[in-house]
PDB file of C-alpha atoms and ligand atoms in Angstrom:
ATOM      1  CA  UNK H   6      -0.147  -0.006  -0.147  1.00  0.00           C
ATOM      2  CA  UNK H   7       1.674   3.347  -0.954  1.00  0.00           C
ATOM      3  CA  UNK H   8       1.323   6.260   1.188  1.00  0.00           C
ATOM      4  CA  UNK H   9       0.036   9.660   0.199  1.00  0.00           C
ATOM      5  CA  UNK H  10       2.995  11.958  -0.442  1.00  0.00           C
ATOM      6  CA  UNK H  11       3.146  15.496  -0.972  1.00  0.00           C
ATOM      7  CA  UNK H  12       6.497  17.437  -1.902  1.00  0.00           C
ATOM      8  CA  UNK H  13       7.612  21.205  -1.926  1.00  0.00           C
ATOM      9  CA  UNK H  14      10.831  22.591  -2.772  1.00  0.00           C
ATOM     10  CA  UNK H  15      12.663  24.204   0.264  1.00  0.00           C
ATOM     11  CA  UNK H  16      14.621  27.595  -0.144  1.00  0.00           C
ATOM     12  CA  UNK H  17      18.304  26.707  -0.270  1.00  0.00           C
ATOM     13  CA  UNK H  18      20.472  29.645   0.397  1.00  0.00           C
ATOM     14  CA  UNK H  19      24.304  29.700  -0.059  1.00  0.00           C
ATOM     15  CA  UNK H  20      25.973  27.791   2.821  1.00  0.00           C
ATOM     16  CA  UNK H  21      28.103  30.712   3.832  1.00  0.00           C
ATOM     17  CA  UNK H  22      24.998  32.839   4.258  1.00  0.00           C
ATOM     18  CA  UNK H  23      23.222  30.268   6.429  1.00  0.00           C
ATOM     19  CA  UNK H  24      26.386  29.811   8.635  1.00  0.00           C
ATOM     20  CA  UNK H  25      26.329  33.552   9.186  1.00  0.00           C
ATOM     21  CA  UNK H  26      22.649  33.726  10.017  1.00  0.00           C
ATOM     22  CA  UNK H  27      23.066  30.701  12.347  1.00  0.00           C
ATOM     23  CA  UNK H  28      26.068  32.016  14.116  1.00  0.00           C
ATOM     24  CA  UNK H  29      24.449  35.419  14.702  1.00  0.00           C
ATOM     25  CA  UNK H  30      21.397  33.801  16.152  1.00  0.00           C
ATOM     26  CA  UNK H  31      23.520  31.490  18.551  1.00  0.00           C
ATOM     27  CA  UNK H  32      25.624  34.342  19.522  1.00  0.00           C
ATOM     28  CA  UNK H  33      22.542  35.934  21.028  1.00  0.00           C
ATOM     29  CA  UNK H  34      22.026  32.963  23.288  1.00  0.00           C
ATOM     30  CA  UNK H  35      25.266  31.243  23.856  1.00  0.00           C
ATOM     31  CA  UNK H  36      28.565  32.834  25.338  1.00  0.00           C
ATOM     32  CA  UNK H  37      30.500  31.104  22.780  1.00  0.00           C
ATOM     33  CA  UNK H  38      29.362  30.112  19.390  1.00  0.00           C
ATOM     34  CA  UNK H  39      30.612  29.508  15.838  1.00  0.00           C
ATOM     35  CA  UNK H  40      29.130  28.032  12.705  1.00  0.00           C
ATOM     36  CA  UNK H  41      31.448  27.253   9.712  1.00  0.00           C
ATOM     37  CA  UNK H  42      31.234  25.398   6.406  1.00  0.00           C
ATOM     38  CA  UNK H  43      33.380  22.378   6.572  1.00  0.00           C
ATOM     39  CA  UNK H  44      33.942  19.059   4.573  1.00  0.00           C
ATOM     40  CA  UNK H  45      31.794  16.607   6.679  1.00  0.00           C
ATOM     41  CA  UNK H  46      33.861  14.463   8.812  1.00  0.00           C
ATOM     42  CA  UNK H  47      33.401  10.809   9.018  1.00  0.00           C
ATOM     43  CA  UNK H  48      30.401  10.641  11.233  1.00  0.00           C
ATOM     44  CA  UNK H  49      30.616   6.895  11.402  1.00  0.00           C
ATOM     45  CA  UNK H  50      33.509   7.399  13.695  1.00  0.00           C
ATOM     46  CA  UNK H  51      32.892   8.166  17.700  1.00  0.00           C
ATOM     47  CA  UNK H  52      31.618  10.266  19.097  1.00  0.00           C
ATOM     48  CA  UNK H  53      28.794  10.471  16.618  1.00  0.00           C
ATOM     49  CA  UNK H  54      28.766   6.843  15.598  1.00  0.00           C
ATOM     50  CA  UNK H  55      26.140   7.064  12.604  1.00  0.00           C
ATOM     51  CA  UNK H  56      25.529   4.488  10.187  1.00  0.00           C
ATOM     52  CA  UNK H  57      26.929   6.575   7.202  1.00  0.00           C
ATOM     53  CA  UNK H  58      29.902   8.722   6.763  1.00  0.00           C
ATOM     54  CA  UNK H  59      28.421  11.963   5.425  1.00  0.00           C
ATOM     55  CA  UNK H  60      25.220  14.008   5.396  1.00  0.00           C
ATOM     56  CA  UNK H  61      25.387  14.877   1.616  1.00  0.00           C
ATOM     57  CA  UNK H  62      23.913  13.889  -1.522  1.00  0.00           C
ATOM     58  CA  UNK H  63      20.162  14.698  -2.389  1.00  0.00           C
ATOM     59  CA  UNK H  64      19.320  16.109   0.966  1.00  0.00           C
ATOM     60  CA  UNK H  65      15.624  16.169   1.851  1.00  0.00           C
ATOM     61  CA  UNK H  66      13.326  16.348   4.942  1.00  0.00           C
ATOM     62  CA  UNK H  67      10.127  14.485   5.420  1.00  0.00           C
ATOM     63  CA  UNK H  68       7.384  14.946   7.927  1.00  0.00           C
ATOM     64  CA  UNK H  69       5.489  11.665   8.313  1.00  0.00           C
ATOM     65  CA  UNK H  70       2.230  11.059   9.958  1.00  0.00           C
ATOM     66  CA  UNK H  71       1.859  13.591  12.917  1.00  0.00           C
ATOM     67  CA  UNK H  72       0.824  14.110  16.500  1.00  0.00           C
ATOM     68  CA  UNK H  73      -2.980  13.964  15.408  1.00  0.00           C
ATOM     69  CA  UNK H  74      -2.224  10.023  14.994  1.00  0.00           C
ATOM     70  CA  UNK H  75      -0.931   9.823  18.721  1.00  0.00           C
ATOM     71  CA  UNK H  76      -3.562  11.911  20.180  1.00  0.00           C
ATOM     72  CA  UNK H  77      -6.298  12.443  21.308  1.00  0.00           C
ATOM     73  CA  UNK H  78      -6.303   8.697  20.765  1.00  0.00           C
ATOM     74  CA  UNK H  79      -3.633   6.397  19.255  1.00  0.00           C
ATOM     75  CA  UNK H  80      -4.351   5.265  15.734  1.00  0.00           C
ATOM     76  CA  UNK H  81      -2.788   1.894  15.901  1.00  0.00           C
ATOM     77  CA  UNK H  82      -2.955   1.217  12.198  1.00  0.00           C
ATOM     78  CA  UNK H  83      -0.450   3.916  11.608  1.00  0.00           C
ATOM     79  CA  UNK H  84       2.719   1.774  11.325  1.00  0.00           C
ATOM     80  CA  UNK H  85       5.422   2.662   8.854  1.00  0.00           C
ATOM     81  CA  UNK H  86       8.688   1.061   7.648  1.00  0.00           C
ATOM     82  CA  UNK H  87      11.639   3.230   7.041  1.00  0.00           C
ATOM     83  CA  UNK H  88      12.706   1.286   4.066  1.00  0.00           C
ATOM     84  CA  UNK H  89       9.401   2.210   2.407  1.00  0.00           C
ATOM     85  CA  UNK H  90       9.640   5.883   3.631  1.00  0.00           C
ATOM     86  CA  UNK H  91      12.993   6.133   1.797  1.00  0.00           C
ATOM     87  CA  UNK H  92      11.220   5.112  -1.238  1.00  0.00           C
ATOM     88  CA  UNK H  93       8.480   7.635  -0.503  1.00  0.00           C
ATOM     89  CA  UNK H  94      11.120  10.354  -0.604  1.00  0.00           C
ATOM     90  CA  UNK H  95      12.546   9.033  -3.632  1.00  0.00           C
ATOM     91  CA  UNK H  96      15.926   7.776  -2.162  1.00  0.00           C
ATOM     92  CA  UNK H  97      15.442   4.064  -2.065  1.00  0.00           C
ATOM     93  CA  UNK H  98      19.199   3.711  -1.094  1.00  0.00           C
ATOM     94  CA  UNK H  99      19.164   6.440   1.784  1.00  0.00           C
ATOM     95  CA  UNK H 100      20.941   7.403   4.801  1.00  0.00           C
ATOM     96  CA  UNK H 101      18.129   8.329   7.330  1.00  0.00           C
ATOM     97  CA  UNK H 102      18.472  10.104  10.656  1.00  0.00           C
ATOM     98  CA  UNK H 103      15.423  11.257  12.443  1.00  0.00           C
ATOM     99  CA  UNK H 104      13.115  11.553  15.346  1.00  0.00           C
ATOM    100  CA  UNK H 105       9.819   9.839  15.821  1.00  0.00           C
ATOM    101  CA  UNK H 106       7.742   7.116  17.550  1.00  0.00           C
ATOM    102  CA  UNK H 107       9.227   3.707  17.825  1.00  0.00           C
ATOM    103  CA  UNK H 108       7.609   0.517  16.270  1.00  0.00           C
ATOM    104  CA  UNK H 109       5.338  -0.601  18.983  1.00  0.00           C
ATOM    105  CA  UNK H 110       4.460  -3.795  17.271  1.00  0.00           C
ATOM    106  CA  UNK H 111       8.228  -4.959  17.740  1.00  0.00           C
ATOM    107  CA  UNK H 112       8.903  -3.117  20.932  1.00  0.00           C
ATOM    108  CA  UNK H 113       5.582  -4.007  22.702  1.00  0.00           C
ATOM    109  CA  UNK H 114       5.122  -0.601  23.789  1.00  0.00           C
ATOM    110  CA  UNK H 115       5.043   2.942  22.853  1.00  0.00           C
ATOM    111  CA  UNK H 116       8.656   4.370  22.567  1.00  0.00           C
ATOM    112  CA  UNK H 117      10.801   7.237  21.387  1.00  0.00           C
ATOM    113  CA  UNK H 118      12.881   6.515  18.160  1.00  0.00           C
ATOM    114  CA  UNK H 119      16.215   7.590  17.330  1.00  0.00           C
ATOM    115  CA  UNK H 120      16.326   6.593  13.644  1.00  0.00           C
ATOM    116  CA  UNK H 121      19.885   6.108  12.171  1.00  0.00           C
ATOM    117  CA  UNK H 122      20.058   3.571   9.246  1.00  0.00           C
ATOM    118  CA  UNK H 123      20.800   2.997   5.588  1.00  0.00           C
ATOM    119  CA  UNK H 124      18.365   1.415   3.515  1.00  0.00           C
ATOM    120  CA  UNK H 125      18.556  -0.440   0.181  1.00  0.00           C
ATOM    121  CA  UNK H 126      21.729  -1.913  -1.322  1.00  0.00           C
ATOM    122  CA  UNK H 127      24.094  -1.492   1.684  1.00  0.00           C
ATOM    123  CA  UNK H 128      21.512  -1.523   4.490  1.00  0.00           C
ATOM    124  CA  UNK H 129      22.603  -1.185   8.082  1.00  0.00           C
ATOM    125  CA  UNK H 130      20.710  -0.251  11.323  1.00  0.00           C
ATOM    126  CA  UNK H 131      22.003   1.782  14.101  1.00  0.00           C
ATOM    127  CA  UNK H 132      18.517   3.057  15.415  1.00  0.00           C
ATOM    128  CA  UNK H 133      17.714   2.971  19.077  1.00  0.00           C
ATOM    129  CA  UNK H 134      14.431   3.338  21.002  1.00  0.00           C
ATOM    130  CA  UNK H 135      13.678   4.629  24.582  1.00  0.00           C
ATOM    131  CA  UNK H 136      10.663   3.322  26.383  1.00  0.00           C
ATOM    132  CA  UNK H 137       9.371   3.512  29.965  1.00  0.00           C
ATOM    133  CA  UNK H 138       9.761   0.151  31.988  1.00  0.00           C
ATOM    134  CA  UNK H 139       6.208  -0.166  33.432  1.00  0.00           C
ATOM    135  CA  UNK H 140       7.424  -1.686  36.634  1.00  0.00           C
ATOM    136  CA  UNK H 141      10.077   0.742  37.655  1.00  0.00           C
ATOM    137  CA  UNK H 142       8.764   3.917  35.692  1.00  0.00           C
ATOM    138  CA  UNK H 143      12.177   4.694  34.504  1.00  0.00           C
ATOM    139  CA  UNK H 144      13.598   4.617  30.951  1.00  0.00           C
ATOM    140  CA  UNK H 145      15.175   1.923  28.973  1.00  0.00           C
ATOM    141  CA  UNK H 146      17.493   2.227  26.093  1.00  0.00           C
ATOM    142  CA  UNK H 147      17.259  -0.613  23.383  1.00  0.00           C
ATOM    143  CA  UNK H 148      19.188  -1.045  20.056  1.00  0.00           C
ATOM    144  CA  UNK H 149      17.062  -2.109  17.287  1.00  0.00           C
ATOM    145  CA  UNK H 150      18.195  -5.230  15.371  1.00  0.00           C
ATOM    146  CA  UNK H 151      19.310  -4.921  11.816  1.00  0.00           C
ATOM    147  CA  UNK H 152      15.924  -6.277  10.598  1.00  0.00           C
ATOM    148  CA  UNK H 153      13.660  -3.795  12.679  1.00  0.00           C
ATOM    149  CA  UNK H 154      13.089  -0.871  10.369  1.00  0.00           C
ATOM    150  CA  UNK H 155       9.557   0.090  11.599  1.00  0.00           C
ATOM    151  CA  UNK H 156       8.146   3.082  13.213  1.00  0.00           C
ATOM    152  CA  UNK H 157       4.873   4.506  14.034  1.00  0.00           C
ATOM    153  CA  UNK H 158       2.373   7.546  14.067  1.00  0.00           C
ATOM    154  CA  UNK H 159       4.883  10.230  13.535  1.00  0.00           C
ATOM    155  CA  UNK H 160       8.422  10.764  12.155  1.00  0.00           C
ATOM    156  CA  UNK H 161      10.646  13.800  11.110  1.00  0.00           C
ATOM    157  CA  UNK H 162      13.310  12.506   8.937  1.00  0.00           C
ATOM    158  CA  UNK H 163      16.330  13.747   7.101  1.00  0.00           C
ATOM    159  CA  UNK H 164      17.472  11.517   4.134  1.00  0.00           C
ATOM    160  CA  UNK H 165      20.368  11.773   1.806  1.00  0.00           C
ATOM    161  CA  UNK H 166      22.744   9.565  -0.060  1.00  0.00           C
ATOM    162  CA  UNK H 167      25.206   9.532   3.041  1.00  0.00           C
ATOM    163  CA  UNK H 168      28.058  10.996   0.932  1.00  0.00           C
ATOM    164  CA  UNK H 169      30.714  13.367   2.156  1.00  0.00           C
ATOM    165  CA  UNK H 170      30.528  16.841   1.166  1.00  0.00           C
ATOM    166  CA  UNK H 171      30.088  20.427   2.558  1.00  0.00           C
ATOM    167  CA  UNK H 172      28.019  20.891   5.662  1.00  0.00           C
ATOM    168  CA  UNK H 173      27.404  23.350   8.602  1.00  0.00           C
ATOM    169  CA  UNK H 174      29.601  22.695  11.742  1.00  0.00           C
ATOM    170  CA  UNK H 175      27.698  24.189  14.619  1.00  0.00           C
ATOM    171  CA  UNK H 176      29.301  24.953  17.998  1.00  0.00           C
ATOM    172  CA  UNK H 177      27.839  26.421  20.907  1.00  0.00           C
ATOM    173  CA  UNK H 178      28.787  26.774  24.604  1.00  0.00           C
ATOM    174  CA  UNK H 179      27.514  28.243  27.787  1.00  0.00           C
ATOM    175  CA  UNK H 180      23.691  29.374  27.233  1.00  0.00           C
ATOM    176  CA  UNK H 181      23.010  32.927  28.129  1.00  0.00           C
ATOM    177  CA  UNK H 182      19.214  33.124  27.132  1.00  0.00           C
ATOM    178  CA  UNK H 183      15.968  31.059  27.401  1.00  0.00           C
ATOM    179  CA  UNK H 184      16.174  28.852  24.590  1.00  0.00           C
ATOM    180  CA  UNK H 185      17.190  25.550  23.403  1.00  0.00           C
ATOM    181  CA  UNK H 186      20.057  24.994  20.763  1.00  0.00           C
ATOM    182  CA  UNK H 187      17.551  24.004  17.955  1.00  0.00           C
ATOM    183  CA  UNK H 188      14.860  26.585  18.564  1.00  0.00           C
ATOM    184  CA  UNK H 189      17.449  29.228  18.588  1.00  0.00           C
ATOM    185  CA  UNK H 190      18.835  28.278  15.099  1.00  0.00           C
ATOM    186  CA  UNK H 191      15.372  27.896  13.782  1.00  0.00           C
ATOM    187  CA  UNK H 192      14.375  31.322  15.048  1.00  0.00           C
ATOM    188  CA  UNK H 193      17.451  32.808  13.486  1.00  0.00           C
ATOM    189  CA  UNK H 194      16.364  31.411   9.947  1.00  0.00           C
ATOM    190  CA  UNK H 195      13.058  32.547  10.356  1.00  0.00           C
ATOM    191  CA  UNK H 196      13.865  36.049  11.323  1.00  0.00           C
ATOM    192  CA  UNK H 197      16.240  36.331   8.253  1.00  0.00           C
ATOM    193  CA  UNK H 198      14.421  34.422   5.606  1.00  0.00           C
ATOM    194  CA  UNK H 199      10.771  35.311   6.497  1.00  0.00           C
ATOM    195  CA  UNK H 200       8.080  33.346   4.558  1.00  0.00           C
ATOM    196  CA  UNK H 201      10.812  31.359   2.606  1.00  0.00           C
ATOM    197  CA  UNK H 202      11.072  27.865   4.346  1.00  0.00           C
ATOM    198  CA  UNK H 203      14.572  26.748   5.080  1.00  0.00           C
ATOM    199  CA  UNK H 204      15.069  23.227   6.476  1.00  0.00           C
ATOM    200  CA  UNK H 205      17.988  21.614   7.928  1.00  0.00           C
ATOM    201  CA  UNK H 206      18.776  18.034   9.014  1.00  0.00           C
ATOM    202  CA  UNK H 207      21.651  16.311  10.716  1.00  0.00           C
ATOM    203  CA  UNK H 208      23.044  15.708  14.193  1.00  0.00           C
ATOM    204  CA  UNK H 209      24.432  17.296  17.335  1.00  0.00           C
ATOM    205  CA  UNK H 210      25.899  16.068  20.525  1.00  0.00           C
ATOM    206  CA  UNK H 211      25.743  17.059  24.008  1.00  0.00           C
ATOM    207  CA  UNK H 212      29.497  17.364  25.118  1.00  0.00           C
ATOM    208  CA  UNK H 213      28.789  18.645  28.475  1.00  0.00           C
ATOM    209  CA  UNK H 214      26.043  19.361  30.804  1.00  0.00           C
ATOM    210  CA  UNK H 215      22.480  17.848  31.050  1.00  0.00           C
ATOM    211  CA  UNK H 216      19.142  18.100  28.994  1.00  0.00           C
ATOM    212  CA  UNK H 217      15.604  17.667  29.993  1.00  0.00           C
ATOM    213  CA  UNK H 218      14.183  14.985  27.732  1.00  0.00           C
ATOM    214  CA  UNK H 219      10.757  13.093  27.673  1.00  0.00           C
ATOM    215  CA  UNK H 220       9.917   9.456  26.840  1.00  0.00           C
ATOM    216  CA  UNK H 221       6.440   8.597  26.058  1.00  0.00           C
ATOM    217  CA  UNK H 222       4.770   6.096  28.285  1.00  0.00           C
ATOM    218  CA  UNK H 223       2.121   3.609  27.140  1.00  0.00           C
ATOM    219  CA  UNK H 224      -0.591   5.182  24.998  1.00  0.00           C
ATOM    220  CA  UNK H 225      -3.020   7.032  26.966  1.00  0.00           C
ATOM    221  CA  UNK H 226      -6.535   5.399  27.226  1.00  0.00           C
ATOM    222  CA  UNK H 227      -8.173   8.649  28.119  1.00  0.00           C
ATOM    223  CA  UNK H 228      -8.107  11.231  25.317  1.00  0.00           C
ATOM    224  CA  UNK H 229      -5.436  13.759  25.335  1.00  0.00           C
ATOM    225  CA  UNK H 230      -6.782  17.341  24.307  1.00  0.00           C
ATOM    226  CA  UNK H 231      -4.435  20.041  25.188  1.00  0.00           C
ATOM    227  CA  UNK H 232      -0.754  20.685  25.985  1.00  0.00           C
ATOM    228  CA  UNK H 233      -1.426  20.439  29.726  1.00  0.00           C
ATOM    229  CA  UNK H 234      -2.715  17.001  29.224  1.00  0.00           C
ATOM    230  CA  UNK H 235       0.239  16.083  27.064  1.00  0.00           C
ATOM    231  CA  UNK H 236       2.599  17.211  29.853  1.00  0.00           C
ATOM    232  CA  UNK H 237       0.852  15.428  32.374  1.00  0.00           C
ATOM    233  CA  UNK H 238       1.012  12.271  30.298  1.00  0.00           C
ATOM    234  CA  UNK H 239       4.628  12.544  29.271  1.00  0.00           C
ATOM    235  CA  UNK H 240       7.484  11.265  31.581  1.00  0.00           C
ATOM    236  CA  UNK H 241      10.159  13.935  31.893  1.00  0.00           C
ATOM    237  CA  UNK H 242      13.894  13.132  32.793  1.00  0.00           C
ATOM    238  CA  UNK H 243      17.106  14.999  33.192  1.00  0.00           C
ATOM    239  CA  UNK H 244      19.769  13.065  31.172  1.00  0.00           C
ATOM    240  CA  UNK H 245      23.665  13.614  31.202  1.00  0.00           C
ATOM    241  CA  UNK H 246      26.285  14.098  28.560  1.00  0.00           C
ATOM    242  CA  UNK H 247      27.537  12.494  26.376  1.00  0.00           C
ATOM    243  CA  UNK H 248      24.563  12.233  24.190  1.00  0.00           C
ATOM    244  CA  UNK H 249      23.956  12.105  20.358  1.00  0.00           C
ATOM    245  CA  UNK H 250      20.830  13.453  18.785  1.00  0.00           C
ATOM    246  CA  UNK H 251      19.215  12.996  15.515  1.00  0.00           C
ATOM    247  CA  UNK H 252      17.772  16.466  14.395  1.00  0.00           C
ATOM    248  CA  UNK H 253      15.520  18.216  11.993  1.00  0.00           C
ATOM    249  CA  UNK H 254      14.196  21.667  11.885  1.00  0.00           C
ATOM    250  CA  UNK H 255      12.493  24.034   9.534  1.00  0.00           C
ATOM    251  CA  UNK H 256      12.308  27.839   9.573  1.00  0.00           C
ATOM    252  CA  UNK H 257       8.760  28.337   8.460  1.00  0.00           C
ATOM    253  CA  UNK H 258       5.456  26.419   7.869  1.00  0.00           C
ATOM    254  CA  UNK H 259       4.907  26.103   4.184  1.00  0.00           C
ATOM    255  CA  UNK H 260       1.268  24.904   3.970  1.00  0.00           C
ATOM    256  CA  UNK H 261       2.058  21.249   4.720  1.00  0.00           C
ATOM    257  CA  UNK H 262       1.142  21.105   8.293  1.00  0.00           C
ATOM    258  CA  UNK H 263       4.680  20.435   9.716  1.00  0.00           C
ATOM    259  CA  UNK H 264       6.342  20.043  13.035  1.00  0.00           C
ATOM    260  CA  UNK H 265       8.941  22.727  12.856  1.00  0.00           C
ATOM    261  CA  UNK H 266      11.603  21.104  14.967  1.00  0.00           C
ATOM    262  CA  UNK H 267      12.217  17.543  16.612  1.00  0.00           C
ATOM    263  CA  UNK H 268      15.330  16.103  17.859  1.00  0.00           C
ATOM    264  CA  UNK H 269      15.798  12.700  19.602  1.00  0.00           C
ATOM    265  CA  UNK H 270      18.996  11.449  21.158  1.00  0.00           C
ATOM    266  CA  UNK H 271      20.815   8.760  23.329  1.00  0.00           C
ATOM    267  CA  UNK H 272      23.703   8.271  25.733  1.00  0.00           C
ATOM    268  CA  UNK H 273      24.964   5.051  27.065  1.00  0.00           C
ATOM    269  CA  UNK H 274      21.677   3.703  28.577  1.00  0.00           C
ATOM    270  CA  UNK H 275      19.398   6.699  28.422  1.00  0.00           C
ATOM    271  CA  UNK H 276      17.718   8.475  25.545  1.00  0.00           C
ATOM    272  CA  UNK H 277      14.476  10.503  24.360  1.00  0.00           C
ATOM    273  CA  UNK H 278      12.994  13.616  23.010  1.00  0.00           C
ATOM    274  CA  UNK H 279      15.066  16.649  23.383  1.00  0.00           C
ATOM    275  CA  UNK H 280      13.511  19.769  25.081  1.00  0.00           C
ATOM    276  CA  UNK H 281      16.356  21.881  26.307  1.00  0.00           C
ATOM    277  CA  UNK H 282      19.489  21.912  28.599  1.00  0.00           C
ATOM    278  CA  UNK H 283      19.121  22.340  32.237  1.00  0.00           C
ATOM    279  CA  UNK H 284      22.745  23.423  32.873  1.00  0.00           C
ATOM    280  CA  UNK H 285      23.209  26.768  31.017  1.00  0.00           C
ATOM    281  CA  UNK H 286      26.765  27.445  32.704  1.00  0.00           C
ATOM    282  CA  UNK H 287      28.481  24.378  31.547  1.00  0.00           C
ATOM    283  CA  UNK H 288      26.340  23.279  28.522  1.00  0.00           C
ATOM    284  CA  UNK H 289      28.384  22.475  25.306  1.00  0.00           C
ATOM    285  CA  UNK H 290      26.962  21.314  22.138  1.00  0.00           C
ATOM    286  CA  UNK H 291      28.524  20.417  18.713  1.00  0.00           C
ATOM    287  CA  UNK H 292      26.595  19.539  15.531  1.00  0.00           C
ATOM    288  CA  UNK H 293      26.749  18.978  11.767  1.00  0.00           C
ATOM    289  CA  UNK H 294      23.701  19.971   9.444  1.00  0.00           C
ATOM    290  CA  UNK H 295      23.135  19.858   5.854  1.00  0.00           C
ATOM    291  CA  UNK H 296      20.518  22.194   4.031  1.00  0.00           C
ATOM    292  CA  UNK H 297      17.560  20.277   2.621  1.00  0.00           C
ATOM    293  CA  UNK H 298      16.329  20.715  -0.871  1.00  0.00           C
ATOM    294  CA  UNK H 299      12.697  19.388  -0.465  1.00  0.00           C
ATOM    295  CA  UNK H 300      10.068  18.944   2.223  1.00  0.00           C
ATOM    296  CA  UNK H 301       8.267  15.684   1.791  1.00  0.00           C
ATOM    297  CA  UNK H 302       4.764  15.366   3.610  1.00  0.00           C
ATOM    298  CA  UNK H 303       3.910  11.666   3.830  1.00  0.00           C
ATOM    299  CA  UNK H 304       0.413  10.407   5.149  1.00  0.00           C
ATOM    300  CA  UNK H 305      -0.635  13.792   6.368  1.00  0.00           C
ATOM    301  CA  UNK H 306      -3.366  13.599   9.027  1.00  0.00           C
ATOM    302  CA  UNK H 307      -6.685  15.052   7.455  1.00  0.00           C
ATOM    303  CA  UNK H 308      -7.848  16.135  10.881  1.00  0.00           C
ATOM    304  CA  UNK H 309      -5.033  18.168  12.394  1.00  0.00           C
ATOM    305  CA  UNK H 310      -4.537  20.056  15.567  1.00  0.00           C
ATOM    306  CA  UNK H 311      -1.745  22.200  17.309  1.00  0.00           C
ATOM    307  CA  UNK H 312      -1.051  20.716  20.638  1.00  0.00           C
ATOM    308  CA  UNK H 313       1.767  18.260  21.373  1.00  0.00           C
ATOM    309  CA  UNK H 314       4.192  19.717  18.875  1.00  0.00           C
ATOM    310  CA  UNK H 315       6.967  20.960  21.545  1.00  0.00           C
TER     311      UNK H 315
HETATM  312 ZN1   ZN S 413       9.855  13.370  19.839  1.00  0.00          ZN
END
């Protein structure tokens, strides 16, 4: 069964210009910040440990499903396969990183997905999920087996050919304003580019400090209808460095009912959905992003709403 797919081109400004815009934005919120255009390092190596070397070659973003499939009540038929999603974004041999809901049919529970995999000819899977242990109430991190490429309900993904090439190298240290790393960059792009949608995808790591993350518990049996109920349902934790995040963001809604930013990450045995760091005085981030050429909207919900998108 093929999924409905819409596609719109994104605005693709010159790398040097985006680097300057991001650096200006980060300097307003961090004591030390720099963004430069570099040749993508081998991201297969630690500390990133991704499944492909680079973030380049046919860069694109996709927003799959959405929060309306999770709430008010879960729609259990909304199960996807990343191999098929890669085909949906016209890249059957893709390197994909992303943040979404894990494959509950395999996991046996609702979970956070840190997607990091290659599909097609040289497939490999480094994806992880984080779920809530129903007995202890604590989080559990699990690496998915090579054969498990499912996800569910909602996913924000960045896909490319996994090649080396030019990328943006982001560094930020000591937060001085009330914003998270990604929102700060998104806002900078929005202020500079206005109605033109600029979308970035890639990875960042938390080198020092702690972040507030959530992990979704089991699906709610009671309908969730507003942000206050969302926050009552979610389980929040403070998670320490080092962590690696899969991250996407887009500066502006472009008529596709998008989630504008979404980052999931993991450490040694913890992981979840990124909200913000809780240690402004010592926090330190480093990331690599590419500028996406297209935004794909896959299986867009017909009945949408605005809550649960933080
Ligand atoms: Zn999330």
